[in-house]
Coordinates of C-alpha atoms in Angstrom, one line a residue:
X1 CA -1.0 -5.2 -27.9
X2 CA -3.9 -5.2 -25.4
X3 CA -2.3 -3.1 -22.7
X4 CA 1.1 -2.3 -21.2
X5 CA 3.6 -5.1 -20.8
X6 CA 6.1 -5.2 -17.9
X7 CA 8.5 -7.6 -19.7
X8 CA 11.0 -4.9 -20.9
X9 CA 12.8 -2.0 -19.4
X10 CA 13.8 -1.1 -15.8
X11 CA 11.7 -3.3 -13.3
X12 CA 11.2 -0.8 -10.5
X13 CA 9.9 1.9 -12.9
X14 CA 7.3 -0.5 -14.4
X15 CA 6.4 -1.7 -10.9
X16 CA 6.0 1.7 -9.4
X17 CA 4.1 3.1 -12.4
X18 CA 1.7 0.1 -12.1
X19 CA 1.5 0.2 -8.3
X20 CA 0.7 3.9 -7.8
X21 CA -2.9 3.7 -9.4
X22 CA -3.5 0.5 -7.4
X23 CA -2.3 2.3 -4.2
X24 CA -4.4 5.4 -5.0
X25 CA -7.5 3.2 -5.7
X26 CA -7.0 1.3 -2.4
X27 CA -6.6 4.7 -0.6
X28 CA -9.9 5.9 -2.1
X29 CA -11.6 2.7 -0.9
X30 CA -10.2 3.1 2.6
X31 CA -11.2 6.8 2.6
X32 CA -14.9 6.0 1.8
X33 CA -14.9 3.2 4.4
X34 CA -13.5 5.7 6.9
X35 CA -16.0 8.3 6.1
X36 CA -18.7 5.6 6.4
X37 CA -17.5 5.0 10.0
X38 CA -17.2 8.7 10.8
X39 CA -20.7 9.4 9.6
X40 CA -22.2 6.5 11.5
X41 CA -20.2 7.3 14.6
X42 CA -21.1 11.0 14.6
X43 CA -24.7 10.9 13.3
X44 CA -26.0 7.6 14.6
X45 CA -24.2 6.3 17.7
X46 CA -21.1 4.6 19.1
X47 CA -23.2 1.4 19.2
X48 CA -24.0 1.7 15.5
X49 CA -20.3 2.3 14.8
X50 CA -19.5 -0.9 16.8
X51 CA -22.2 -2.9 15.0
X52 CA -20.8 -1.9 11.5
X53 CA -17.2 -2.5 12.7
X54 CA -18.0 -6.0 14.1
X55 CA -19.3 -7.2 10.7
X56 CA -15.9 -6.7 9.2
X57 CA -14.3 -10.0 9.9
X58 CA -17.3 -12.0 8.4
X59 CA -17.7 -9.7 5.4
X60 CA -14.0 -10.1 4.7
X61 CA -14.7 -13.8 4.2
X62 CA -16.7 -13.0 1.1
X63 CA -14.3 -10.3 0.0
X64 CA -11.6 -13.0 0.3
X65 CA -13.5 -15.2 -2.2
X66 CA -14.0 -12.4 -4.6
X67 CA -10.4 -11.1 -4.5
X68 CA -8.8 -14.5 -4.3
X69 CA -10.4 -16.2 -7.3
X70 CA -10.4 -13.0 -9.3
X71 CA -6.7 -12.7 -8.7
X72 CA -6.3 -16.4 -9.8
X73 CA -8.0 -15.6 -13.1
X74 CA -5.9 -12.5 -13.4
X75 CA -2.6 -14.5 -13.0
X76 CA -3.7 -16.8 -15.8
X77 CA -4.6 -13.9 -18.1
X78 CA -1.3 -12.2 -17.2
X79 CA 0.6 -15.3 -18.2
X80 CA -1.2 -15.7 -21.5
X81 CA -0.8 -12.0 -22.2
X82 CA 2.9 -12.2 -21.5
X83 CA 3.0 -15.2 -23.9
X84 CA 1.2 -13.2 -26.6
X85 CA -1.8 -15.6 -26.7
X86 CA -4.8 -13.2 -27.3
X87 CA -7.2 -16.0 -27.9
X88 CA -6.6 -17.6 -24.5
X89 CA -6.7 -14.1 -22.9
X90 CA -10.2 -13.7 -24.2
X91 CA -11.3 -17.3 -23.3
X92 CA -10.0 -17.1 -19.7
X93 CA -11.6 -13.7 -19.2
X94 CA -15.0 -14.9 -20.4
X95 CA -15.0 -17.9 -18.1
X96 CA -13.7 -15.9 -15.2
X97 CA -16.4 -13.3 -15.5
X98 CA -19.2 -16.0 -15.6
X99 CA -17.6 -17.9 -12.7
X100 CA -17.3 -14.9 -10.4
X101 CA -20.8 -13.5 -11.1
X102 CA -22.2 -17.0 -10.2
X103 CA -20.2 -17.1 -7.0
X104 CA -21.4 -13.6 -6.1
X105 CA -25.0 -14.6 -6.3
X106 CA -24.4 -17.8 -4.3
X107 CA -22.5 -15.8 -1.7
X108 CA -25.5 -13.5 -1.1
X109 CA -27.8 -16.5 -0.5
X110 CA -25.3 -18.3 1.8
X111 CA -24.3 -15.1 3.6
X112 CA -27.9 -14.2 4.6
X113 CA -28.7 -17.8 5.6
X114 CA -25.8 -18.1 8.0
X115 CA -25.4 -14.5 9.3
X116 CA -27.4 -15.0 12.5
X117 CA -25.6 -18.1 13.8
X118 CA -22.2 -16.7 12.6
X119 CA -22.5 -13.4 14.4
X120 CA -24.2 -14.9 17.5
X121 CA -21.9 -17.8 18.2
X122 CA -18.7 -17.4 16.1
X123 CA -18.1 -13.7 16.4
X124 CA -20.0 -13.5 19.7
X125 CA -21.5 -10.0 19.1
X126 CA -22.9 -8.4 22.3
X127 CA -26.6 -8.9 22.5
X128 CA -27.3 -5.2 22.4
X129 CA -25.5 -4.9 19.1
X130 CA -26.7 -8.0 17.4
X131 CA -29.9 -6.6 15.7
X132 CA -28.0 -3.7 14.2
X133 CA -25.1 -6.0 13.1
X134 CA -27.5 -8.3 11.3
X135 CA -29.4 -5.4 9.7
X136 CA -26.2 -4.0 8.3
X137 CA -24.8 -7.3 7.1
X138 CA -28.0 -8.7 5.4
X139 CA -28.5 -5.5 3.4
X140 CA -24.8 -5.4 2.6
X141 CA -24.9 -9.0 1.4
X142 CA -27.4 -8.1 -1.3
X143 CA -24.6 -6.2 -3.2
X144 CA -22.1 -9.0 -3.1
X145 CA -22.6 -9.8 -6.8
X146 CA -21.4 -6.3 -7.6
X147 CA -18.3 -6.9 -5.4
X148 CA -17.5 -10.1 -7.2
X149 CA -18.1 -8.6 -10.6
X150 CA -16.0 -5.5 -9.9
X151 CA -13.1 -7.6 -8.7
X152 CA -13.0 -9.9 -11.8
X153 CA -13.1 -6.9 -14.1
X154 CA -10.3 -5.2 -12.2
X155 CA -8.2 -8.3 -12.1
X156 CA -8.5 -8.8 -15.9
X157 CA -7.6 -5.2 -16.5
X158 CA -4.6 -5.3 -14.2
X159 CA -3.5 -8.5 -15.9
X160 CA -3.0 -6.7 -19.2
X161 CA -1.2 -3.8 -17.6
X162 CA -4.1 -1.3 -17.0
X163 CA -3.9 -0.6 -13.3
X164 CA -5.1 3.0 -13.6
X165 CA -8.6 2.0 -14.5
X166 CA -9.4 0.7 -11.0
X167 CA -8.7 4.2 -9.7
X168 CA -11.5 5.7 -11.9
X169 CA -14.0 3.1 -10.7
X170 CA -13.2 3.5 -7.0
X171 CA -13.3 7.3 -7.4
X172 CA -16.9 7.0 -8.6
X173 CA -17.7 4.6 -5.8
X174 CA -16.1 6.8 -3.1
X175 CA -17.8 10.0 -4.1
X176 CA -21.1 8.3 -4.4
X177 CA -20.8 6.4 -1.1
X178 CA -19.8 9.5 0.8
X179 CA -22.7 11.5 -0.6
X180 CA -25.2 8.7 0.1
X181 CA -23.9 8.2 3.6
X182 CA -24.5 11.9 4.3
X183 CA -28.0 11.7 2.8
X184 CA -29.1 8.4 4.3
X185 CA -27.4 8.5 7.7
X186 CA -26.9 12.2 8.5
X187 CA -29.9 13.5 6.6
X188 CA -32.6 10.8 6.8
X189 CA -31.3 9.2 10.0
X190 CA -31.5 5.6 8.7
X191 CA -28.6 4.5 10.8
X192 CA -26.8 1.2 9.9
X193 CA -29.5 0.6 7.2
X194 CA -28.5 3.8 5.4
X195 CA -24.8 2.9 5.6
X196 CA -25.5 -0.5 4.1
X197 CA -27.7 0.8 1.3
X198 CA -25.1 3.5 0.4
X199 CA -22.4 0.8 0.2
X200 CA -24.5 -1.4 -2.1
X201 CA -25.3 1.4 -4.5
X202 CA -21.7 2.5 -4.6
X203 CA -20.5 -1.0 -5.4
X204 CA -23.1 -1.3 -8.1
X205 CA -21.9 1.9 -9.7
X206 CA -18.2 0.7 -9.6
X207 CA -19.3 -2.6 -11.1
X208 CA -21.2 -0.9 -14.0
X209 CA -18.3 1.6 -14.6
X210 CA -15.7 -1.2 -14.7
X211 CA -17.8 -3.3 -17.2
X212 CA -18.4 -0.3 -19.5
X213 CA -14.8 0.8 -19.4
X214 CA -13.4 -2.7 -20.1
X215 CA -15.7 -3.4 -23.0
X216 CA -15.4 0.1 -24.6
X217 CA -11.6 0.3 -24.4
X218 CA -10.6 -3.3 -25.2
X219 CA -12.3 -5.0 -28.1
X220 CA -10.9 -8.3 -27.0
X221 CA -13.1 -8.1 -23.9
X222 CA -16.2 -6.9 -25.8
X223 CA -18.6 -9.8 -25.1
X224 CA -22.1 -9.7 -26.4
X225 CA -24.4 -11.9 -24.3
X226 CA -24.1 -14.8 -26.8
X227 CA -20.4 -14.4 -27.0
X228 CA -19.6 -15.3 -23.4
X229 CA -18.1 -18.8 -23.5
X230 CA -17.7 -21.2 -20.7
X231 CA -14.9 -23.8 -20.3
X232 CA -14.9 -26.2 -17.4
X233 CA -11.2 -26.7 -18.0
X234 CA -10.5 -22.9 -17.7
X235 CA -12.8 -22.6 -14.8
X236 CA -11.0 -25.4 -13.0
X237 CA -7.7 -23.7 -13.7
X238 CA -9.0 -20.4 -12.3
X239 CA -10.2 -22.2 -9.2
X240 CA -6.9 -24.1 -8.9
X241 CA -4.8 -20.9 -9.3
X242 CA -7.1 -18.7 -7.2
X243 CA -7.7 -21.2 -4.4
X244 CA -4.4 -20.6 -2.5
X245 CA -4.9 -16.8 -2.8
X246 CA -8.5 -17.1 -1.6
X247 CA -7.5 -19.5 1.1
X248 CA -4.8 -17.1 2.3
X249 CA -7.5 -14.3 2.6
X250 CA -10.0 -16.7 4.2
X251 CA -7.5 -17.7 6.8
X252 CA -7.0 -14.0 7.5
X253 CA -10.8 -13.6 7.8
X254 CA -11.1 -16.5 10.3
X255 CA -8.1 -15.2 12.3
X256 CA -9.6 -11.8 12.5
X257 CA -12.9 -13.3 13.5
X258 CA -11.3 -15.0 16.6
X259 CA -9.5 -11.7 17.4
X260 CA -12.7 -9.8 17.1
X261 CA -14.3 -12.3 19.5
X262 CA -11.5 -11.5 22.0
X263 CA -12.0 -7.8 21.4
X264 CA -15.8 -8.1 22.1
X265 CA -14.9 -9.8 25.4
X266 CA -13.4 -6.5 26.7
X267 CA -16.7 -4.6 26.2
X268 CA -18.3 -2.1 23.9
X269 CA -15.6 0.6 24.4
X270 CA -12.9 -1.8 23.1
X271 CA -15.2 -2.9 20.2
X272 CA -15.7 0.7 19.1
X273 CA -12.0 1.4 19.5
X274 CA -11.0 -1.7 17.5
X275 CA -13.2 -0.6 14.7
X276 CA -11.3 2.7 14.3
X277 CA -7.9 1.1 15.0
X278 CA -8.5 -1.4 12.2
X279 CA -9.4 1.4 9.8
X280 CA -6.1 3.1 10.5
X281 CA -4.2 -0.2 10.2
X282 CA -5.6 -0.6 6.7
X283 CA -4.0 2.7 5.7
X284 CA -0.6 1.6 6.9
X285 CA -1.0 -1.7 5.0
X286 CA -1.8 0.0 1.7
X287 CA 1.7 0.0 0.2
X288 CA 2.6 -3.6 0.9
X289 CA -0.8 -4.8 -0.4
X290 CA -0.6 -2.7 -3.6
X291 CA 2.9 -4.0 -4.3
X292 CA 1.8 -7.6 -3.7
X293 CA -0.9 -7.1 -6.4
X294 CA 1.6 -5.5 -8.7
X295 CA 4.3 -8.1 -8.2
X296 CA 1.8 -10.9 -9.0
X297 CA 1.0 -9.3 -12.4
X298 CA 4.7 -8.4 -13.0
X299 CA 5.8 -11.9 -12.2
X300 CA 3.0 -13.5 -14.2
X301 CA 3.8 -11.5 -17.3
X302 CA 7.6 -12.2 -17.1
X303 CA 7.1 -15.9 -16.4
X304 CA 4.8 -16.1 -19.4
X305 CA 7.4 -14.3 -21.5
X306 CA 10.1 -16.7 -20.4
X307 CA 12.1 -14.1 -18.4
X308 CA 12.3 -15.4 -14.8
X309 CA 15.6 -13.5 -14.2
X310 CA 13.6 -10.2 -14.2
X311 CA 11.4 -11.5 -11.3
X312 CA 14.2 -11.6 -8.7
X313 CA 15.4 -8.1 -9.5
X314 CA 11.9 -6.7 -9.4
X315 CA 11.2 -8.4 -6.1
X316 CA 14.0 -6.8 -4.2
X317 CA 13.3 -3.4 -5.6
X318 CA 9.6 -3.8 -4.7
X319 CA 10.3 -4.7 -1.1
X320 CA 12.5 -1.6 -0.7
X321 CA 9.8 0.7 -2.1
X322 CA 7.2 -1.0 0.1
X323 CA 9.3 -0.4 3.2
X324 CA 9.9 3.3 2.4
X325 CA 6.2 4.1 1.7
X326 CA 5.0 2.2 4.8
X327 CA 7.4 4.1 7.1
X328 CA 6.2 7.4 5.7
X329 CA 2.5 6.5 6.2
X330 CA 3.2 5.1 9.7
X331 CA 4.9 8.4 10.8
X332 CA 2.0 10.4 9.5
X333 CA -0.6 8.3 11.3
X334 CA 1.4 8.3 14.5
X335 CA 1.7 12.2 14.5
X336 CA -2.0 12.7 13.6
X337 CA -3.5 9.9 15.8
X338 CA -5.3 12.2 18.3
X339 CA -6.9 14.3 15.6
X340 CA -7.9 11.1 13.7
X341 CA -9.6 9.6 16.8
X342 CA -11.5 12.8 17.4
X343 CA -13.2 12.5 14.1
X344 CA -15.1 9.4 15.2
X345 CA -16.6 10.9 18.3
X346 CA -15.5 8.0 20.5
X347 CA -16.1 7.9 24.2
X348 CA -13.2 8.8 26.5
X349 CA -12.3 5.1 27.3
X350 CA -12.6 4.1 23.6
X351 CA -10.3 7.0 22.6
X352 CA -7.6 5.9 25.1
X353 CA -7.7 2.3 23.8
X354 CA -7.6 3.5 20.2
X355 CA -4.6 5.8 20.8
X356 CA -2.6 3.0 22.2
X357 CA -3.7 0.7 19.3
X358 CA -2.8 3.1 16.5
X359 CA 0.7 4.0 17.9
X360 CA 1.6 0.4 18.5
X361 CA 0.5 -0.8 15.1
X362 CA 2.4 2.2 13.4
X363 CA 5.6 0.5 14.6
X364 CA 4.7 -3.2 14.1
X365 CA 3.2 -3.0 10.6
X366 CA 6.5 -1.9 9.2
X367 CA 7.4 -5.6 9.4
X368 CA 4.6 -6.4 7.0
X369 CA 6.1 -4.1 4.4
X370 CA 9.2 -6.3 4.3
X371 CA 7.5 -9.6 3.3
X372 CA 3.9 -9.2 2.0
X373 CA 5.1 -8.0 -1.5
X374 CA 6.8 -11.4 -2.0
X375 CA 3.4 -13.1 -1.9
X376 CA 3.0 -11.6 -5.4
X377 CA 6.1 -13.6 -6.6
X378 CA 4.6 -16.8 -5.2
X379 CA 1.2 -16.1 -6.7
X380 CA 2.6 -15.1 -10.1
X381 CA 4.6 -18.4 -10.3
X382 CA 1.7 -20.6 -9.4
X383 CA 3.1 -21.1 -5.8
X384 CA 0.3 -19.3 -4.1
X385 CA 0.1 -22.1 -1.5
X386 CA 3.3 -20.7 0.0
X387 CA 1.5 -17.4 0.8
X388 CA -1.3 -19.4 2.4
X389 CA 1.1 -21.2 4.6
X390 CA 2.6 -18.0 5.7
X391 CA -0.7 -16.3 6.4
X392 CA -1.9 -19.3 8.3
X393 CA 1.2 -19.4 10.4
X394 CA 1.2 -15.7 11.1
X395 CA -2.4 -15.5 12.1
X396 CA -2.2 -18.7 14.1
X397 CA 0.5 -17.1 16.2
X398 CA -1.5 -13.9 16.6
X399 CA -4.7 -15.7 17.7
X400 CA -2.7 -18.0 20.0
X401 CA -0.9 -15.2 21.8
X402 CA -4.1 -13.2 22.0
X403 CA -5.9 -15.9 23.9
X404 CA -2.9 -16.9 26.0
X405 CA -2.1 -13.4 27.3
X406 CA -5.4 -11.4 27.1
X407 CA -5.8 -11.8 30.9
X408 CA -2.1 -11.7 31.8
X409 CA -0.7 -9.0 34.1
X410 CA 2.0 -8.0 31.5
X411 CA -0.2 -7.6 28.4
X412 CA -3.8 -7.7 29.4
X413 CA -6.1 -6.0 26.8
X414 CA -3.0 -4.5 25.0
X415 CA -2.4 -8.0 23.4
X416 CA -5.2 -7.1 21.0
X417 CA -2.6 -4.9 19.2
X418 CA 0.7 -6.4 20.4
X419 CA -0.2 -9.8 18.9
X420 CA 1.0 -8.4 15.5
X421 CA 4.6 -8.3 16.7
X422 CA 4.6 -12.1 17.2
X423 CA 2.5 -12.9 14.1
X424 CA 4.2 -10.6 11.6
X425 CA 7.6 -11.6 12.9
X426 CA 6.8 -15.3 12.2
X427 CA 5.4 -14.3 8.8
X428 CA 8.6 -12.5 7.9
X429 CA 10.9 -15.4 8.8
X430 CA 8.8 -18.0 6.9
X431 CA 8.4 -15.9 3.8
X432 CA 12.1 -15.0 3.4
X433 CA 13.2 -18.5 4.2
X434 CA 11.0 -19.8 1.4
X435 CA 12.0 -17.1 -1.0
X436 CA 15.7 -17.5 -0.5
X437 CA 15.4 -21.3 -0.8
X438 CA 14.4 -20.7 -4.5
X439 CA 11.6 -23.3 -4.3
X440 CA 9.2 -20.9 -5.8
X441 CA 11.1 -21.0 -9.1
X442 CA 10.3 -24.7 -9.7
X443 CA 7.3 -25.6 -11.9
X444 CA 6.7 -21.8 -12.5
X445 CA 6.7 -22.0 -16.3
X446 CA 3.4 -21.6 -18.1
X447 CA 1.9 -25.0 -19.0
X448 CA 1.5 -26.2 -22.6
X449 CA -1.5 -25.4 -24.6
X450 CA -3.0 -28.9 -24.0
X451 CA -3.2 -28.1 -20.3
X452 CA -5.2 -24.9 -20.8
X453 CA -8.2 -26.4 -22.5

């Protein structure tokens, strides 16, 4: 066996054991992103914090491509692993690695070329923040190949049951990023440039660590330069499987871009506040996202092994665990909200906005915990398009109500965070309607060998 299979035993135990390292790794990632913001806010300026924060919606577009297509390749590898087909596991991994590294290089070129019009006209960054925003993003974009590479290595490892490995890589990246932030921003006073350089170096380190670990521990993934093989058929399958997942995340990126545009319309205080509020929102979303990733692998392995009955049982257990964890984190964030806000050295007005934002989201985001994990079931059964439809509908509702009510007497600027109640509520209804219909079970079996070449 290559790694640990989740096709035997009690579902929730396998799922929890797999999800905890994913959750811990995501927590580390959020911690170093948070420290990045704290250091910039305290040792550069609130404008610098706003500039870094306002890049988020556009940088997430490239992260969506990296995560989506890597996850697509991971689903295929998980299915072949569940079926015991080691030859196809190796072939799909090789093609996936080459594909994602190529996409990473292309994304750097495209990102730098379109950054100015994107931030000027699409995101509508305030003029006084535009130069710093472009400085940060263009340097950050140089490290996109590392981001794509890290994601494909992590997806392959998770596909064969090794979720703990990503925790080690992110630990390296987190410690390095925090140290370099303090050196470049607090010590050398490089501002947003220092923050971007620190991020690139940290991502490069996690990329290298992931590659070394994968090739050392798993002989099946030990590719010498001449042993990498390319298959157009497998590349197309990765793109086909990953496209709905990537599209779901791209939709999120564009939705957040329009919400960021609305945020910027309320002034710099709101922009700075939203940067911190989003950071806290990410913490509250950690459980449901980790369980979504886990359930995709769990589902893929069990479908590949011809055990669809285990998927339903695992799905209900996963949603319950996601709900419990999210409630716990939300309570903690609510109780510590004032102390958290103080870390970022926000202005008085920004702090007021941020406090309202965090407390509202702490209530609303519990809805996400009740349906986001089911996206993993859809992805693991090659029905990722369903998750895309849900994401599109939910974000469409959020953007619509934001622009409808941003100047209303009842909501006003608070619609920036209350929009989640409408969007997530719609997502919950659509997701559970589709899941209970059983449509995701159709055409979920792994295709014949002839279809994989």
